[in-house]
Short mmCIF file of C-alpha atoms and ligand atoms in Angstrom, two decimals:
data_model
loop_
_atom_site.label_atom_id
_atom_site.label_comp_id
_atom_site.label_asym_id
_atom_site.label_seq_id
_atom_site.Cartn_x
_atom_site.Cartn_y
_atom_site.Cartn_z
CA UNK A 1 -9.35 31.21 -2.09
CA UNK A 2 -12.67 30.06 -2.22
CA UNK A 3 -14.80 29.03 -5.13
CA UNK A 4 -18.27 30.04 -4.51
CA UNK A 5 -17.98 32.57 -1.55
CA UNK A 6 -21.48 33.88 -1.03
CA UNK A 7 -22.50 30.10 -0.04
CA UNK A 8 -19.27 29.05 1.53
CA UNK A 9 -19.36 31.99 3.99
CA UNK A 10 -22.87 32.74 4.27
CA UNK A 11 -23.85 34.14 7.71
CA UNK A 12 -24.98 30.97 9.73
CA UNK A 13 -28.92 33.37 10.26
CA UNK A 14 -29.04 33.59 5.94
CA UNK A 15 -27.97 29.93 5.91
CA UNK A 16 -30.51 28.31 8.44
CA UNK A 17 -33.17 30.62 6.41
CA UNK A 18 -32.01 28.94 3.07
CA UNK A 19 -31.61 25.25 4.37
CA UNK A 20 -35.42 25.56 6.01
CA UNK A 21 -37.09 27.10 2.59
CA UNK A 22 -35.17 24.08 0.87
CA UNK A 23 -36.22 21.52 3.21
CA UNK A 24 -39.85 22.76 2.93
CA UNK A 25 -40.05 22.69 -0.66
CA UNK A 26 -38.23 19.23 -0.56
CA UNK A 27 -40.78 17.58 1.99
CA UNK A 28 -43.87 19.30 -0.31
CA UNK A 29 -42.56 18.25 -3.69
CA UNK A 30 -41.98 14.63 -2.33
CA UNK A 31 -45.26 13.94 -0.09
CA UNK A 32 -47.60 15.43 -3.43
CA UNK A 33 -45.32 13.65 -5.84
CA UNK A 34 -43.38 10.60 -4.47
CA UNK A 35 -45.57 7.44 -3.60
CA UNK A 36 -41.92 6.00 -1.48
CA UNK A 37 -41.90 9.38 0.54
CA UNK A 38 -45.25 9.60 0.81
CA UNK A 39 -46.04 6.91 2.36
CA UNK A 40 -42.85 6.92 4.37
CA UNK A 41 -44.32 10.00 5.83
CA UNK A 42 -47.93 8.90 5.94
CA UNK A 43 -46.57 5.89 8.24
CA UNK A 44 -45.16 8.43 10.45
CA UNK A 45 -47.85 10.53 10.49
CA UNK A 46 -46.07 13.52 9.53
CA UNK A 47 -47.16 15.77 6.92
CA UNK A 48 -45.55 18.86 5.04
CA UNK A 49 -47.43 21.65 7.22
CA UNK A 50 -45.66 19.98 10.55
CA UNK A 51 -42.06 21.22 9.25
CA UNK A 52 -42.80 24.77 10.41
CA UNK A 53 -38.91 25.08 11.76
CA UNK A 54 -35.41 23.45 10.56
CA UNK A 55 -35.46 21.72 14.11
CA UNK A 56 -38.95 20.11 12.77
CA UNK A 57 -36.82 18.12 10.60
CA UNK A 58 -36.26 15.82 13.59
CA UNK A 59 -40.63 14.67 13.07
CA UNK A 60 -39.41 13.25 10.04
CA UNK A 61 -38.57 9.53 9.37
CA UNK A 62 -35.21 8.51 9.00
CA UNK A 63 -33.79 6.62 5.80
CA UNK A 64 -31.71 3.54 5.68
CA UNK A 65 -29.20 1.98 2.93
CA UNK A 66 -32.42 -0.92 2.79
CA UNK A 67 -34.57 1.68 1.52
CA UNK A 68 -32.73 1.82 -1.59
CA UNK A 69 -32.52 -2.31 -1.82
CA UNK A 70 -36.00 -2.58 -1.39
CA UNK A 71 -36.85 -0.48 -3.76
CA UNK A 72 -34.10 -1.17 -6.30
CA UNK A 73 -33.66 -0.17 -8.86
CA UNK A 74 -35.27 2.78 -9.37
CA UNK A 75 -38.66 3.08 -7.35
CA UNK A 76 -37.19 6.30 -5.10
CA UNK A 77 -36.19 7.99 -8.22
CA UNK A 78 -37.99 11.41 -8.17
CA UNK A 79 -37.26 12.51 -11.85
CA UNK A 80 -38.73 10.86 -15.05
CA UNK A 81 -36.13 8.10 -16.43
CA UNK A 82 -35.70 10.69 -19.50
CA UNK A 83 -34.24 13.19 -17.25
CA UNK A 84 -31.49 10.79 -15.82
CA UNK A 85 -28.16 11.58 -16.91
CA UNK A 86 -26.05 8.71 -15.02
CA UNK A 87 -26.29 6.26 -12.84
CA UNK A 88 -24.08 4.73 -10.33
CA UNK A 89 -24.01 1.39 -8.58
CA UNK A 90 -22.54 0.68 -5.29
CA UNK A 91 -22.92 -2.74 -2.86
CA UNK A 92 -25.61 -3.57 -1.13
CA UNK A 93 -25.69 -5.57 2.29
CA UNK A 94 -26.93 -9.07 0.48
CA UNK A 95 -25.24 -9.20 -2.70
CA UNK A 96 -27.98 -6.84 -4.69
CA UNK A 97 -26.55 -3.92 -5.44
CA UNK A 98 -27.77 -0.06 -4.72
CA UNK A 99 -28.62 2.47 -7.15
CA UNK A 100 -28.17 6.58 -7.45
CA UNK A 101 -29.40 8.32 -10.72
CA UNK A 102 -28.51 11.25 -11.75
CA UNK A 103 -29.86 14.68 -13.53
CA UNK A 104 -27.73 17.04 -14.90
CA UNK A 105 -28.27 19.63 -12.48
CA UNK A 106 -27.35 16.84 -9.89
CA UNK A 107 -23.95 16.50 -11.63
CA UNK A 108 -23.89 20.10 -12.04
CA UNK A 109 -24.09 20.06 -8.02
CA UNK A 110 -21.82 17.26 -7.24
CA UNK A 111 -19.28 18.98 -9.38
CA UNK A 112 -20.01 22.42 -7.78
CA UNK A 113 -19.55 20.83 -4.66
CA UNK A 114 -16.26 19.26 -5.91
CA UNK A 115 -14.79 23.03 -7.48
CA UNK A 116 -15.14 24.29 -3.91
CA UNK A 117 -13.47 21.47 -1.57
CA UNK A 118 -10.47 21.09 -4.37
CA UNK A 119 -10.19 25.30 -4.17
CA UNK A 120 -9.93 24.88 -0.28
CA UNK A 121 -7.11 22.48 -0.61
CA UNK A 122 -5.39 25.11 -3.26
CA UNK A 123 -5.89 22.63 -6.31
CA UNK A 124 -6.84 24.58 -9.51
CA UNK A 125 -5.20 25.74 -12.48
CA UNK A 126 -1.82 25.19 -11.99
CA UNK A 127 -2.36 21.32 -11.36
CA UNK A 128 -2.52 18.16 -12.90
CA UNK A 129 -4.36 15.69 -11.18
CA UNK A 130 -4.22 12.24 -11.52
CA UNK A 131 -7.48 10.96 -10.43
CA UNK A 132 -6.92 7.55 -9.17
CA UNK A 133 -9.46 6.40 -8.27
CA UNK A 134 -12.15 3.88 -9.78
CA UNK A 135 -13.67 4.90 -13.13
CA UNK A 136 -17.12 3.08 -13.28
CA UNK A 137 -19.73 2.07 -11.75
CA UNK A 138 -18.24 3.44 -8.19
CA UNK A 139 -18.46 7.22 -8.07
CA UNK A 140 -14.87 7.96 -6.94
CA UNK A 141 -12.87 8.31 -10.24
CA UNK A 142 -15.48 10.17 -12.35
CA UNK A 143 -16.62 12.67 -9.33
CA UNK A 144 -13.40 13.60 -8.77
CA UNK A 145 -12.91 13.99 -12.82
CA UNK A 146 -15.42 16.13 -13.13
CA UNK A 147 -14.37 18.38 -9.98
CA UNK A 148 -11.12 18.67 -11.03
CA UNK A 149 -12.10 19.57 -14.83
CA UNK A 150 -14.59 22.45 -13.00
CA UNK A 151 -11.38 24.61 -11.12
CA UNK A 152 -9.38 24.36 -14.43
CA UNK A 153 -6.91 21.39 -13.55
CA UNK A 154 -5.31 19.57 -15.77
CA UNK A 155 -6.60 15.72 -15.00
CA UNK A 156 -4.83 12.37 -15.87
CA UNK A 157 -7.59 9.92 -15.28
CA UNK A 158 -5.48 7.05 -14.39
CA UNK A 159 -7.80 4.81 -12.16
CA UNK A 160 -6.70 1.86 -10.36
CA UNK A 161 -4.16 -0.26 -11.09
CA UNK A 162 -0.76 -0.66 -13.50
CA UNK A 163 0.98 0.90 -10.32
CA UNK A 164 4.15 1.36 -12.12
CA UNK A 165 2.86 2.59 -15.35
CA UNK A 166 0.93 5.55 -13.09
CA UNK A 167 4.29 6.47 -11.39
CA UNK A 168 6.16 6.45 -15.03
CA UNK A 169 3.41 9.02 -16.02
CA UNK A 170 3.56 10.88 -12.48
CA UNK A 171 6.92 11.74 -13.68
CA UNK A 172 6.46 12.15 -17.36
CA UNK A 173 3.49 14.77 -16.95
CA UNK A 174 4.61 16.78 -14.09
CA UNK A 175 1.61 15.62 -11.46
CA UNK A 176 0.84 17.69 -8.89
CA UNK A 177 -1.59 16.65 -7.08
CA UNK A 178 -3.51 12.70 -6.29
CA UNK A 179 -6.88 12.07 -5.53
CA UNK A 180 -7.23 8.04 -4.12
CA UNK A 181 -6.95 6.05 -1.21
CA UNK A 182 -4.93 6.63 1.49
CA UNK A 183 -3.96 3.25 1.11
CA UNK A 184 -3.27 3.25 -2.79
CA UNK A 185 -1.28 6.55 -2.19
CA UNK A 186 1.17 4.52 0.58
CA UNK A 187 1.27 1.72 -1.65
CA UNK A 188 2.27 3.82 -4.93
CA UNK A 189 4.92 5.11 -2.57
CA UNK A 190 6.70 1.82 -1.77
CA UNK A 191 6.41 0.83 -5.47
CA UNK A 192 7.85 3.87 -6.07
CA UNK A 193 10.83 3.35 -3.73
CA UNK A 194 11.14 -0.23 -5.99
CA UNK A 195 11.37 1.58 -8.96
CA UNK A 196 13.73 4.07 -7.72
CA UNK A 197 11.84 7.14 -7.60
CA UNK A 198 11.91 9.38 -5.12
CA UNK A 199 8.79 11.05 -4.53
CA UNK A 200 9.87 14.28 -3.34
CA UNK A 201 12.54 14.68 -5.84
CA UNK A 202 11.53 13.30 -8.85
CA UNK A 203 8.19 14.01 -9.20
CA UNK A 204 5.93 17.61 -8.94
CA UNK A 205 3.97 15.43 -6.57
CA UNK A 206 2.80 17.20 -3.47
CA UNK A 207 -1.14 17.56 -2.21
CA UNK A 208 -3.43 14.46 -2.04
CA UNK A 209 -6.91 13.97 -1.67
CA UNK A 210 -7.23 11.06 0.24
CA UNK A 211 -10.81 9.14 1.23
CA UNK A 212 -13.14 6.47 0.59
CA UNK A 213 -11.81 4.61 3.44
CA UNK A 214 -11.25 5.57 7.28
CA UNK A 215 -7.51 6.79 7.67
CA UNK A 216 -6.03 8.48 10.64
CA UNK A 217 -3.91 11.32 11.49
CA UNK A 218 -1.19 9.52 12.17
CA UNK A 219 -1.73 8.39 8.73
CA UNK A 220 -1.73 11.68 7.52
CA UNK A 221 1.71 12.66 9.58
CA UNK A 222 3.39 9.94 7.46
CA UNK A 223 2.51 10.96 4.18
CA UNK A 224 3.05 14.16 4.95
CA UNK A 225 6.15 14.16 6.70
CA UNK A 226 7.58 10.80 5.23
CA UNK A 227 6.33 11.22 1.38
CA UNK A 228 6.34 14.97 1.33
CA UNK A 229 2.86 15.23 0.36
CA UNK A 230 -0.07 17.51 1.98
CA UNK A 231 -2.99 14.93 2.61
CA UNK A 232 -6.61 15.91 2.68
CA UNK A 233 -9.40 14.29 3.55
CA UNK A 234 -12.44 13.80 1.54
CA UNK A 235 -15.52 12.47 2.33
CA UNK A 236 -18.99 11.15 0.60
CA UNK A 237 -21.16 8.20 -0.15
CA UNK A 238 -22.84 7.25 -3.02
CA UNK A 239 -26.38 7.83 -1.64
CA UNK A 240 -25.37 11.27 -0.97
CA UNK A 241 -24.10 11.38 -4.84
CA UNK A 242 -20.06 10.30 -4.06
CA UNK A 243 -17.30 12.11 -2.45
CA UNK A 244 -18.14 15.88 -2.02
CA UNK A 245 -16.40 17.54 0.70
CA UNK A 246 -12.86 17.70 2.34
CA UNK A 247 -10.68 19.23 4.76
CA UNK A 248 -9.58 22.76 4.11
CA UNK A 249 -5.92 23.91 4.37
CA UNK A 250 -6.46 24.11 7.70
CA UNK A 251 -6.77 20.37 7.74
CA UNK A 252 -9.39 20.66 11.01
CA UNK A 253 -12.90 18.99 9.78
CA UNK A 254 -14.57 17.94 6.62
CA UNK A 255 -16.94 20.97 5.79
CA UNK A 256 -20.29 20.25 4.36
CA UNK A 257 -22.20 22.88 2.01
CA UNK A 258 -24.81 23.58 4.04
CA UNK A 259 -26.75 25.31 1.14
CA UNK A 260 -26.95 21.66 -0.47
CA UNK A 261 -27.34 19.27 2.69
CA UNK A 262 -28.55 19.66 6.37
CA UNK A 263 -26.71 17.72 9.03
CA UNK A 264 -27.53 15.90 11.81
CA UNK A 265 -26.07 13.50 14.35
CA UNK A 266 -27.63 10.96 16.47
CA UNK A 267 -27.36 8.94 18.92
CA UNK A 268 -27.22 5.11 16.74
CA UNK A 269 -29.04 3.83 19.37
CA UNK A 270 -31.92 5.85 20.15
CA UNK A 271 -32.46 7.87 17.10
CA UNK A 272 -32.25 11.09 19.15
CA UNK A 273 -30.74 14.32 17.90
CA UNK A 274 -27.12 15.01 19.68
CA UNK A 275 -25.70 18.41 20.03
CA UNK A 276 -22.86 19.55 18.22
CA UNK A 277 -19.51 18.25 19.93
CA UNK A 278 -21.23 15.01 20.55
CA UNK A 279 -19.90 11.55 19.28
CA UNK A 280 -22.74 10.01 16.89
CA UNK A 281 -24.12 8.77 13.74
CA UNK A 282 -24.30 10.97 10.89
CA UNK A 283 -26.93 11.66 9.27
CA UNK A 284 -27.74 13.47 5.88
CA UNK A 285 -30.39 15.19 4.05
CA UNK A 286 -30.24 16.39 0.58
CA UNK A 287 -31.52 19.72 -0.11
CA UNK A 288 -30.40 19.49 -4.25
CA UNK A 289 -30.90 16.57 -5.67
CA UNK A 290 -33.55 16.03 -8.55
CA UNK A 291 -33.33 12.36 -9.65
CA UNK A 292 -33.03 11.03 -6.04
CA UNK A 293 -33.38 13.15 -2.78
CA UNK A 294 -32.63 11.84 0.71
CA UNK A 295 -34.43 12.90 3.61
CA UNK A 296 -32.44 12.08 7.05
CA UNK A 297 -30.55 9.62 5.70
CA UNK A 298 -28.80 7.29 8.35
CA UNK A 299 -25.14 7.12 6.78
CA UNK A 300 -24.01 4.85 9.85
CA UNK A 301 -20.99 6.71 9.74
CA UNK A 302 -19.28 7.93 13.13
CA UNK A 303 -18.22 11.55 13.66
CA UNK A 304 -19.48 14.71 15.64
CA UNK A 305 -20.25 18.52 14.63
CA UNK A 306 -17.35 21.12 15.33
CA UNK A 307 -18.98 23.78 16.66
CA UNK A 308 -15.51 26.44 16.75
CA UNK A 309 -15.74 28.63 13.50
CA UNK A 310 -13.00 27.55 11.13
CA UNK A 311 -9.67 29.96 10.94
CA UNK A 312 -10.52 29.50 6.69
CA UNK A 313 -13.32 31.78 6.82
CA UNK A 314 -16.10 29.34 5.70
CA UNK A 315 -19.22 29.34 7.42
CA UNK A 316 -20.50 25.93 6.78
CA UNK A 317 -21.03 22.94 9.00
CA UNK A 318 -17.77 20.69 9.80
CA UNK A 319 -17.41 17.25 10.84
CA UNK A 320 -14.67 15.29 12.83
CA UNK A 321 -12.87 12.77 11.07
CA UNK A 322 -14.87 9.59 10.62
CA UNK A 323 -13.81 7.29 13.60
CA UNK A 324 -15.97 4.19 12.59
CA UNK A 325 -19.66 2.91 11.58
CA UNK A 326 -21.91 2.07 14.08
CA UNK A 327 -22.90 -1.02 11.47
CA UNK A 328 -20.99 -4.24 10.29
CA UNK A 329 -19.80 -2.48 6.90
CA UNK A 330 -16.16 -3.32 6.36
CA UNK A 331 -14.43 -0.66 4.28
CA UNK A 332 -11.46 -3.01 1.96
CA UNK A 333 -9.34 -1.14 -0.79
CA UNK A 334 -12.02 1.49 -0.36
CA UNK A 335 -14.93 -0.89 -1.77
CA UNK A 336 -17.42 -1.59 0.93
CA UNK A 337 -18.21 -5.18 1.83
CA UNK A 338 -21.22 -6.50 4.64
CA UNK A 339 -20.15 -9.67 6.32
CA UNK A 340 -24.07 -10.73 5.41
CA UNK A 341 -22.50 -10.62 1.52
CA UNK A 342 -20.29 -12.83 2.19
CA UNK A 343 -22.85 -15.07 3.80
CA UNK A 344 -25.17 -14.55 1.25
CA UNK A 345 -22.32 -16.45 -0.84
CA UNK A 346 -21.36 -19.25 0.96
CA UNK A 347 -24.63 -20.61 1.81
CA UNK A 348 -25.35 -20.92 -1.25
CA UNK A 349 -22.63 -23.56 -2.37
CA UNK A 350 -23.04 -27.28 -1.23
CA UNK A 351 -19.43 -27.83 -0.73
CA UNK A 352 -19.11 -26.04 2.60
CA UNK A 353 -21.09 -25.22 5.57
CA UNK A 354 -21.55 -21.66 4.75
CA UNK A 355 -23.40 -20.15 8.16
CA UNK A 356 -19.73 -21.34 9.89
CA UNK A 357 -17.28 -18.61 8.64
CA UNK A 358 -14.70 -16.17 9.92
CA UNK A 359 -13.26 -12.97 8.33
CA UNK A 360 -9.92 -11.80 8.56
CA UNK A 361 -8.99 -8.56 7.25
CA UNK A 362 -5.01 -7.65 7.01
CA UNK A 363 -3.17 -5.03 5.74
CA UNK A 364 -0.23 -5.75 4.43
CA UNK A 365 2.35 -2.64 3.52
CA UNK A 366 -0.47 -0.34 2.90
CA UNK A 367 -2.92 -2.79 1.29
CA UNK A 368 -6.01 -4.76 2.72
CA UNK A 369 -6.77 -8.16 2.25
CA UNK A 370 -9.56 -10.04 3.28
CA UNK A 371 -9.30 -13.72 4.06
CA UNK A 372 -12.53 -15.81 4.45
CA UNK A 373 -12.02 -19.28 6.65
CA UNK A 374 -15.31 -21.72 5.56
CA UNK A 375 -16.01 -25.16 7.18
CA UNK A 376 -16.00 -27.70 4.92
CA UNK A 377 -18.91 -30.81 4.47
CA UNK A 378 -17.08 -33.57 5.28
CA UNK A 379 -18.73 -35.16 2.11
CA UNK A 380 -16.62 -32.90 -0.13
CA UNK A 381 -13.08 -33.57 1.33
CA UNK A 382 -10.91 -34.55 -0.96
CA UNK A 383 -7.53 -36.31 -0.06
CA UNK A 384 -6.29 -35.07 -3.16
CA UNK A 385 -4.07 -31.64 -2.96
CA UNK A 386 -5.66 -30.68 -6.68
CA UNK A 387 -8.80 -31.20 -6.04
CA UNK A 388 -8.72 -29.24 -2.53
CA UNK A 389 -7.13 -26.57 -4.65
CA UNK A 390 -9.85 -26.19 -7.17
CA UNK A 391 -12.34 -25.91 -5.03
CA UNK A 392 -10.96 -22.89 -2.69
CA UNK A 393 -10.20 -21.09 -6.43
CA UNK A 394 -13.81 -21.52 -7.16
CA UNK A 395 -15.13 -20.64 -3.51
CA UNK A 396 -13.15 -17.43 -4.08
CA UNK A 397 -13.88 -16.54 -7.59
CA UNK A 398 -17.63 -17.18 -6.52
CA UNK A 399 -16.97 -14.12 -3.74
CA UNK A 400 -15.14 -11.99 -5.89
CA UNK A 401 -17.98 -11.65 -8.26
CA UNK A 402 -20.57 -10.49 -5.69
CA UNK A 403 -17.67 -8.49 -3.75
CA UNK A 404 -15.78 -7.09 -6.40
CA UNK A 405 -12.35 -7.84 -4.62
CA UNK A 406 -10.08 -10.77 -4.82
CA UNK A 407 -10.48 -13.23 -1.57
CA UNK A 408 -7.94 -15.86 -0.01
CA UNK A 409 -10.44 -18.60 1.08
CA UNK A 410 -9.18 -21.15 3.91
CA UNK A 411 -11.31 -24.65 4.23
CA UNK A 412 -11.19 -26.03 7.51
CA UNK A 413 -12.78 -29.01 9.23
CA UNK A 414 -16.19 -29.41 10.50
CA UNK A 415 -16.70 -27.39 13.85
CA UNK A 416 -13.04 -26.21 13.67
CA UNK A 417 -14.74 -22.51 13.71
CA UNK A 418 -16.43 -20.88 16.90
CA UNK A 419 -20.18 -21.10 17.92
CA UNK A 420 -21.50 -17.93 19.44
CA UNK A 421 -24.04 -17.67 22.06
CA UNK A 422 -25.14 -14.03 21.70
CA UNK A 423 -24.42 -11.60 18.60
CA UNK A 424 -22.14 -13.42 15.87
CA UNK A 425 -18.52 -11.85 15.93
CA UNK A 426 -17.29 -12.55 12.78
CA UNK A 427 -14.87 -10.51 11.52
CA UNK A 428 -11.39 -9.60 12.99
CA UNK A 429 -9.96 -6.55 11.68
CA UNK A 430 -6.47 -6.52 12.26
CA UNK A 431 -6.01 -3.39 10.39
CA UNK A 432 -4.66 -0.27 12.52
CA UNK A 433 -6.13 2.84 11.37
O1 DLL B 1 -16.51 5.93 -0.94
C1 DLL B 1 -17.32 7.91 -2.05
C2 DLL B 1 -15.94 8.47 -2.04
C3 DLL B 1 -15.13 8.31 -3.13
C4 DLL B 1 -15.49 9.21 -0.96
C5 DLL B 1 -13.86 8.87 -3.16
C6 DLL B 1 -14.22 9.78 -0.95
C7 DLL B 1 -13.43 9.61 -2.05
P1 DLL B 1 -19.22 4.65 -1.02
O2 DLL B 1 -18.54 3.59 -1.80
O3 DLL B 1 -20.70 4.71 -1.04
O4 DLL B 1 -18.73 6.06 -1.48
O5 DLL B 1 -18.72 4.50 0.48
C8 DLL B 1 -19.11 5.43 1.45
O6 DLL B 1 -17.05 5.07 2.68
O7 DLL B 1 -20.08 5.92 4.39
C9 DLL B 1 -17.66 5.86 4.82
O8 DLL B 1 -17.94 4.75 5.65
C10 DLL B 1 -16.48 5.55 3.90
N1 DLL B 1 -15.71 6.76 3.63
C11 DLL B 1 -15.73 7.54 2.53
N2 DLL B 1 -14.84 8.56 2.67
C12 DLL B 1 -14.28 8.42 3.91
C13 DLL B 1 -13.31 9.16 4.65
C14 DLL B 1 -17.46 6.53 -1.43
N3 DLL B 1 -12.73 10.24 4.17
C15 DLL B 1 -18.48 5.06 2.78
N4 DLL B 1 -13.01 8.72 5.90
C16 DLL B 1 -18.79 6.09 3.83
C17 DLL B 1 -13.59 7.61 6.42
C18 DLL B 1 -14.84 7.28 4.52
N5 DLL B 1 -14.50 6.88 5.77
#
């Protein structure tokens, strides 16, 4: 079944004719009207009349997640503020957050985007989705709302949280299909157990849509085989607009619309193009989007090209699982968190010695959690237990405001933590993926 066939299956010839009449009108449209892209392209010395080819996309420059800090919030918006629908916020590497606005055409694309990767996975009428995701400022919980709405479905917009209440309604309203984390889904399913519901059994429960953090297959052989569900994976950013592609039933590669996005993958070091099959960096350009358009932009995610046609029938690009990033970003209970945030943070309050820190990430059952170990200034030890007490509370409510996740903080003595000599190693992630 597919949603939008002519695009899905376009003849790869038709397709690299559309993509290079999109990219040319993109790359006019911003160096008349942008001055960010402009310039961008001025610095490079590339103008429009060089992209004479869809390989020419490799002459221009490549965009970063700083590009949007530096010009938060708005300065690489391309449509007049009167024209933006929505925005969304997600985390920046210092504590300032990033910012993607929205038309209504561009929701009109996310969502189109959204109606074909559910109908790959079979999800459409017949369902009723409980979208549990974040509602909010990230873009997981409404993207996949509106998706879901699009095919016909049927949506319970539960969000995160009140575990129990969720499975109570699972049951109650005949579910059929979950779109969260891997994680969340694992962790429903011991809480679950707790409660005395069996999955399989008691509930309608069986396809999930499972992304915003790196998972595995083994991963997906346990809650497939284990909690009787079919897992997808879905994949997106915020930059790109949220999550917008998954698997297909075939379960062998994300596929990207190539109608709406060219992709590329590079080597993270050199910047060079790879060739499909080829471990690299992703990156993405936008062909669609009106309030905020990216050109090459340097997801830092890991992942290579399939190059075999898919058994499906679709025509348009796939990617390998994600593997990793080739940056510092930590992905916990699918929000993203820089070590440099947490940083950003501690060196800030007097009690502790904030360039000395460590980062342990856990997971325990299926959930992260992040512990931060600080050295202390000897000045604010306190003998007393209370006192010690208060301050790791207020070290950790401190982090949780610019992180947006809750943060066991460990004080420890002057020195106690290592020096490094070469590239700071701060973070050990003893999660298994
Ligand atoms: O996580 C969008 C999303 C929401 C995707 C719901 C899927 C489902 P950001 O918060 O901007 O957006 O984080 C994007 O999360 O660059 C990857 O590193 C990671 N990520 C997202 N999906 C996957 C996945 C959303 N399926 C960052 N596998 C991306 C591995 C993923 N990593």
């Amino acid at each position: 079944m597919y949603w939008n066939q002519s695009m899905e299956c376009m003849p790869e010839g038709e397709l690299k004719k559309l993509q290079y009449k999109s990219l040319k009108e993109l790359v006019n449209n911003l160096y008349s009207f942008n001055a960010f892209y402009s310039q961008k392209m001025k610095a490079e010395g590339v103008r429009p009349d060089d992209i004479s080819s869809l390989n020419d996309i490799t002459k221009l420059p490549f965009m970063n997640k700083s590009d949007l800090r530096d010009n938060y919030p708005n300065k690489m918006f391309t449509a007049r503020k009167r024209d933006v629908v929505r925005y969304h916020v997600s985390s920046g590497t210092t504590g300032k957050p990033t910012l993607v606005g929205y038309t209504q055409n561009d929701i009109e694309f996310w969502t189109e985007s959204l109606a074909r990767a559910l109908t790959s996975v079979g999800i459409g009428k017949d369902d009723v989705m409980q979208v549990s995701y974040g509602y909010g400022l990230f873009t997981g919980g409404l993207g996949l709302h509106y998706g879901a709405e699009k095919v016909g479905a049927t949506v319970l917009p539960a969000g995160t949280g009140s575990t129990e209440r969720q499975l109570e309604l699972m049951v109650d309203l005949d579910v059929t299909a979950i779109a969260c984390t891997p994680s969340y889904l694992v962790h429903m399913g011991d809480v679950a157990k707790k409660m005395g519901i069996d999955l399989r059994k008691d509930t309608k429960l069986r396809k999930a849509v499972l992304g915003a953090e790196p998972w595995s297959e083994s991963m997906r052989r346990y809650i497939e085989d284990d909690m009787g569900i079919q897992a997808y994976d879905i994949y997106g950013t915020s930059e790109i607009s949220g999550p917008m592609f998954t698997d297909c039933a075939e379960k062998k590669g994300v596929h990207i619309w190539g109608d709406m996005m060219i992709v590329e993958i590079i080597d993270p070091e050199s910047g060079e193009s790879l060739e499909p099959g080829q471990d690299g960096e992703l990156v993405m350009t936008v062909l669609k989007k009106e309030a905020m358009p990216m050109i090459r932009y340097r997801i830092k995610d890991l992942t290579a090209i399939i190059e075999e046609e898919c058994a499906c029938g679709r025509t348009s690009p796939r990617i390998k699982r994600i593997t990793g990033r080739s940056d510092d970003m930590l992905i916990i209970r699918g929000i993203n968190v820089f070590p440099s945030q947490v940083e950003h943070t501690l060196v800030q309050m007097p009690e502790v010695d904030g360039k000395h820190y460590m980062i342990i990430v856990d997971r325990v059952g299926a959930l992260d959690f992040m512990t931060v170990q600080v050295e202390m200034r000897p000045e604010a030890f306190s003998d007393k237990v209370d006192d010690m007490i208060r301050l790791k509370k207020h070290i950790s409510s401190e982090l949780k405001k610019y992180l947006n996740i809750a943060v066991e903080v460990e004080l420890v003595a002057p020195e106690a933590l290592p020096r490094f000599m070469g590239k700071a190693k701060r973070v050990t992630d003893r999660r298994k993926f």
